[in-house]
mmCIF file of C-alpha atoms in Angstrom:
data_model
loop_
_atom_site.group_PDB
_atom_site.id
_atom_site.type_symbol
_atom_site.label_atom_id
_atom_site.label_comp_id
_atom_site.label_asym_id
_atom_site.label_seq_id
_atom_site.Cartn_x
_atom_site.Cartn_y
_atom_site.Cartn_z
ATOM 1 C CA MET A 1 96.284 -1.408 80.658
ATOM 2 C CA VAL A 2 97.483 1.884 79.127
ATOM 3 C CA THR A 3 99.650 -0.085 76.717
ATOM 4 C CA ALA A 4 96.629 -2.111 75.619
ATOM 5 C CA LEU A 5 94.764 1.155 75.003
ATOM 6 C CA SER A 6 97.593 2.251 72.700
ATOM 7 C CA ILE A 7 97.319 -0.918 70.644
ATOM 8 C CA ALA A 8 93.533 -0.580 70.573
ATOM 9 C CA ARG A 9 93.827 3.017 69.336
ATOM 10 C CA LEU A 10 96.080 1.943 66.477
ATOM 11 C CA LEU A 11 93.946 -1.063 65.561
ATOM 12 C CA ASN A 12 90.784 1.062 65.581
ATOM 13 C CA GLY A 13 92.528 3.593 63.351
ATOM 14 C CA TRP A 14 93.570 0.928 60.880
ATOM 15 C CA ALA A 15 90.059 -0.546 60.954
ATOM 16 C CA ARG A 16 88.755 2.891 59.938
ATOM 17 C CA PHE A 17 90.616 2.565 56.647
ATOM 18 C CA VAL A 18 88.846 -0.724 55.969
ATOM 19 C CA GLN A 19 85.451 0.424 57.226
ATOM 20 C CA HIS A 20 85.447 3.704 55.290
ATOM 21 C CA PRO A 21 87.958 3.389 52.433
ATOM 22 C CA SER A 22 86.639 6.388 50.524
ATOM 23 C CA ARG A 23 86.364 8.698 53.537
ATOM 24 C CA ASP A 24 89.923 8.596 54.834
ATOM 25 C CA GLU A 25 92.692 8.607 52.241
ATOM 26 C CA ILE A 26 95.764 6.711 53.425
ATOM 27 C CA TYR A 27 98.936 8.791 53.636
ATOM 28 C CA GLY A 28 102.135 6.705 53.526
ATOM 29 C CA VAL A 29 104.126 8.736 56.058
ATOM 30 C CA HIS A 30 101.246 8.636 58.541
ATOM 31 C CA LEU A 31 100.673 4.922 57.975
ATOM 32 C CA GLY A 32 104.382 4.214 58.410
ATOM 33 C CA TRP A 33 104.462 6.016 61.748
ATOM 34 C CA THR A 34 101.433 4.001 62.900
ATOM 35 C CA ILE A 35 103.342 0.815 62.036
ATOM 36 C CA PHE A 36 106.401 2.143 63.881
ATOM 37 C CA LEU A 37 104.315 2.894 66.980
ATOM 38 C CA PHE A 38 102.614 -0.499 66.875
ATOM 39 C CA LEU A 39 106.020 -2.185 66.830
ATOM 40 C CA SER A 40 107.236 0.176 69.556
ATOM 41 C CA VAL A 41 104.263 -0.615 71.802
ATOM 42 C CA VAL A 42 104.784 -4.355 71.384
ATOM 43 C CA HIS A 43 108.489 -3.870 72.065
ATOM 44 C CA PHE A 44 107.737 -1.679 75.114
ATOM 45 C CA TRP A 45 105.384 -4.313 76.507
ATOM 46 C CA TRP A 46 108.024 -6.985 76.074
ATOM 47 C CA PHE A 47 110.784 -4.964 77.721
ATOM 48 C CA GLU A 48 108.684 -3.898 80.678
ATOM 49 C CA PHE A 49 108.724 -7.510 81.738
ATOM 50 C CA GLY A 50 112.279 -6.594 82.772
ATOM 51 C CA PHE A 51 110.749 -4.921 85.795
ATOM 52 C CA SER A 52 109.331 -8.250 86.976
ATOM 53 C CA SER A 53 112.614 -8.829 88.814
ATOM 54 C CA VAL A 54 112.200 -5.604 90.793
ATOM 55 C CA VAL A 55 111.230 -6.525 94.340
ATOM 56 C CA HIS A 56 110.775 -3.048 95.797
ATOM 57 C CA TRP A 57 108.429 -0.779 93.819
ATOM 58 C CA PRO A 58 108.834 2.816 94.942
ATOM 59 C CA PHE A 59 106.101 5.210 93.846
ATOM 60 C CA TYR A 60 108.428 7.142 91.520
ATOM 61 C CA LEU A 61 109.063 3.965 89.486
ATOM 62 C CA TYR A 62 105.357 3.149 89.326
ATOM 63 C CA PHE A 63 104.567 6.735 88.308
ATOM 64 C CA PHE A 64 107.373 6.715 85.717
ATOM 65 C CA LEU A 65 105.990 3.603 84.014
ATOM 66 C CA ILE A 66 102.504 5.085 83.882
ATOM 67 C CA PHE A 67 103.977 8.301 82.434
ATOM 68 C CA TYR A 68 105.897 6.344 79.793
ATOM 69 C CA ALA A 69 102.832 4.302 78.801
ATOM 70 C CA ALA A 70 100.697 7.467 78.713
ATOM 71 C CA LEU A 71 103.259 9.163 76.469
ATOM 72 C CA ILE A 72 103.016 6.268 74.020
ATOM 73 C CA PHE A 73 99.217 6.420 74.169
ATOM 74 C CA PHE A 74 99.258 10.148 73.474
ATOM 75 C CA LEU A 75 101.447 9.552 70.392
ATOM 76 C CA CYS A 76 98.935 6.945 69.164
ATOM 77 C CA ALA A 77 96.053 9.352 69.815
ATOM 78 C CA ILE A 78 97.816 12.075 67.822
ATOM 79 C CA LEU A 79 98.094 9.719 64.848
ATOM 80 C CA PHE A 80 94.428 8.728 65.016
ATOM 81 C CA PRO A 81 92.332 11.648 66.298
ATOM 82 C CA ASP A 82 88.734 11.208 67.399
ATOM 83 C CA GLN A 83 87.524 13.156 64.376
ATOM 84 C CA MET A 84 88.976 14.654 61.191
ATOM 85 C CA TYR A 85 86.344 17.297 60.389
ATOM 86 C CA ASP A 86 88.871 20.132 60.201
ATOM 87 C CA TYR A 87 91.178 18.330 57.763
ATOM 88 C CA ARG A 88 90.809 17.051 54.210
ATOM 89 C CA ASN A 89 93.015 14.003 54.721
ATOM 90 C CA PHE A 90 95.661 12.381 56.924
ATOM 91 C CA ARG A 91 98.462 14.137 55.079
ATOM 92 C CA GLU A 92 97.100 17.559 56.004
ATOM 93 C CA TYR A 93 96.297 16.400 59.534
ATOM 94 C CA PHE A 94 99.692 14.773 60.151
ATOM 95 C CA HIS A 95 101.680 17.792 59.067
ATOM 96 C CA SER A 96 99.459 20.103 61.117
ATOM 97 C CA ARG A 97 100.450 18.049 64.175
ATOM 98 C CA GLN A 98 104.027 17.142 63.246
ATOM 99 C CA LYS A 99 105.545 19.465 65.882
ATOM 100 C CA TRP A 100 103.605 17.672 68.594
ATOM 101 C CA PHE A 101 104.255 14.247 67.132
ATOM 102 C CA TYR A 102 108.003 14.580 66.622
ATOM 103 C CA GLY A 103 108.480 16.494 69.873
ATOM 104 C CA LEU A 104 106.749 13.758 71.869
ATOM 105 C CA LEU A 105 108.512 11.053 69.873
ATOM 106 C CA ALA A 106 111.873 12.630 70.802
ATOM 107 C CA LEU A 107 110.722 12.634 74.428
ATOM 108 C CA MET A 108 109.799 8.954 74.096
ATOM 109 C CA PHE A 109 113.361 8.069 73.068
ATOM 110 C CA VAL A 110 114.747 10.009 76.042
ATOM 111 C CA VAL A 111 112.246 8.408 78.439
ATOM 112 C CA ASP A 112 113.166 4.990 77.056
ATOM 113 C CA ALA A 113 116.809 5.631 77.950
ATOM 114 C CA VAL A 114 115.760 6.536 81.508
ATOM 115 C CA ASP A 115 113.600 3.404 81.606
ATOM 116 C CA SER A 116 116.601 1.301 80.599
ATOM 117 C CA ALA A 117 118.730 2.950 83.280
ATOM 118 C CA PHE A 118 116.081 2.143 85.917
ATOM 119 C CA LYS A 119 116.477 -1.545 85.039
ATOM 120 C CA GLY A 120 120.040 -1.405 86.292
ATOM 121 C CA THR A 121 123.600 -0.965 85.149
ATOM 122 C CA ASP A 122 123.870 -4.568 83.961
ATOM 123 C CA HIS A 123 120.829 -4.100 81.718
ATOM 124 C CA LEU A 124 122.140 -0.829 80.318
ATOM 125 C CA ILE A 125 125.562 -2.348 79.618
ATOM 126 C CA ALA A 126 123.929 -5.364 77.964
ATOM 127 C CA LEU A 127 122.114 -3.047 75.535
ATOM 128 C CA GLY A 128 125.503 -1.712 74.465
ATOM 129 C CA THR A 129 126.624 1.015 72.128
ATOM 130 C CA PRO A 130 123.991 0.250 69.452
ATOM 131 C CA TYR A 131 121.275 1.220 71.933
ATOM 132 C CA ALA A 132 122.928 4.515 72.891
ATOM 133 C CA LEU A 133 123.526 5.318 69.233
ATOM 134 C CA ARG A 134 119.929 4.436 68.314
ATOM 135 C CA GLN A 135 118.455 6.612 71.059
ATOM 136 C CA THR A 136 120.708 9.553 70.216
ATOM 137 C CA VAL A 137 120.226 9.427 66.431
ATOM 138 C CA MET A 138 116.450 8.979 66.663
ATOM 139 C CA THR A 139 116.101 11.817 69.180
ATOM 140 C CA VAL A 140 118.151 14.168 66.999
ATOM 141 C CA LEU A 141 116.212 13.197 63.858
ATOM 142 C CA CYS A 142 112.927 13.836 65.669
ATOM 143 C CA LEU A 143 114.094 17.300 66.658
ATOM 144 C CA ILE A 144 115.217 17.997 63.082
ATOM 145 C CA ALA A 145 111.845 16.751 61.746
ATOM 146 C CA ILE A 146 109.807 19.210 63.819
ATOM 147 C CA PRO A 147 110.131 22.164 61.394
ATOM 148 C CA VAL A 148 110.857 20.244 58.152
ATOM 149 C CA ARG A 149 108.135 20.261 55.491
ATOM 150 C CA ASN A 150 110.009 18.229 52.863
ATOM 151 C CA LEU A 151 107.965 15.109 52.033
ATOM 152 C CA ARG A 152 111.024 13.060 51.061
ATOM 153 C CA PHE A 153 112.648 13.762 54.416
ATOM 154 C CA HIS A 154 109.537 12.525 56.257
ATOM 155 C CA GLN A 155 109.311 9.438 54.035
ATOM 156 C CA ALA A 156 112.988 8.612 54.560
ATOM 157 C CA PHE A 157 112.854 9.229 58.312
ATOM 158 C CA MET A 158 109.729 7.126 58.741
ATOM 159 C CA THR A 159 111.252 4.306 56.674
ATOM 160 C CA LEU A 160 114.464 4.430 58.708
ATOM 161 C CA ALA A 161 112.453 4.425 61.943
ATOM 162 C CA VAL A 162 110.383 1.370 60.962
ATOM 163 C CA LEU A 163 113.444 -0.545 59.750
ATOM 164 C CA GLN A 164 115.519 0.260 62.840
ATOM 165 C CA GLU A 165 112.613 -0.650 65.136
ATOM 166 C CA CYS A 166 112.235 -4.007 63.366
ATOM 167 C CA TRP A 167 115.977 -4.637 63.584
ATOM 168 C CA TRP A 168 116.181 -3.562 67.216
ATOM 169 C CA ALA A 169 113.164 -5.589 68.330
ATOM 170 C CA ILE A 170 114.294 -8.733 66.509
ATOM 171 C CA SER A 171 117.832 -8.444 67.807
ATOM 172 C CA GLN A 172 116.582 -7.981 71.374
ATOM 173 C CA PHE A 173 113.836 -10.643 71.245
ATOM 174 C CA GLU A 174 116.229 -13.202 69.809
ATOM 175 C CA SER A 175 118.897 -12.482 72.441
ATOM 176 C CA GLN A 176 116.415 -13.051 75.300
ATOM 177 C CA GLN A 177 115.231 -16.522 74.327
#
C-alpha cells in the first residue's frame, strides 16, 4: 500500500505539469529524479516479491519493509511537496531540499543492501559484484551531492542514476523470467 502511495505521489506530481503548465516550470534535474524514483519504486515492488518465499515473518522483517517503503514515499513527497508557495520554481525548491533528498537517497541504497541480505545469502550472491558496486558508488555519489551546487554535477549524477536504474532493472527482470 505504501508503495502504491509513492507511485500515486509521482503520478500526481507529473499530472500537475499537465494541469498547470504555466504555474510550475519543469526543471530537468528534478524531473529526472522523479523518473529515477518511479523506476526505483517499480523495481522495489518487483523485488519484494522475493519475500513471498519467506515462511516465518518476524516483526522486525515486517517493520523493516514498512520502513523501506516509507523511506521511498518520503523521497517522493520531497520531490513533489503539497504546495510551492515559498518557492519560485522546482529548481529553487529542489536545491533548497537537496540535503534531505540526497541524504535519504543514500540511506535508501544502504537499506536496499540490507533488504537484499534479508532475502538470504543465495540471493545476495546471485546479485553479484555489480550490485555491491552499484550500491557503493550510488551511496558515495549521494553523499558527495549533498553540498554540491554545481548544476552540471546534478545533471550528470541524475542522468547516471536513471541510466543505471534502467540497466539494473532490465538486467534483473530479464534474468528472473
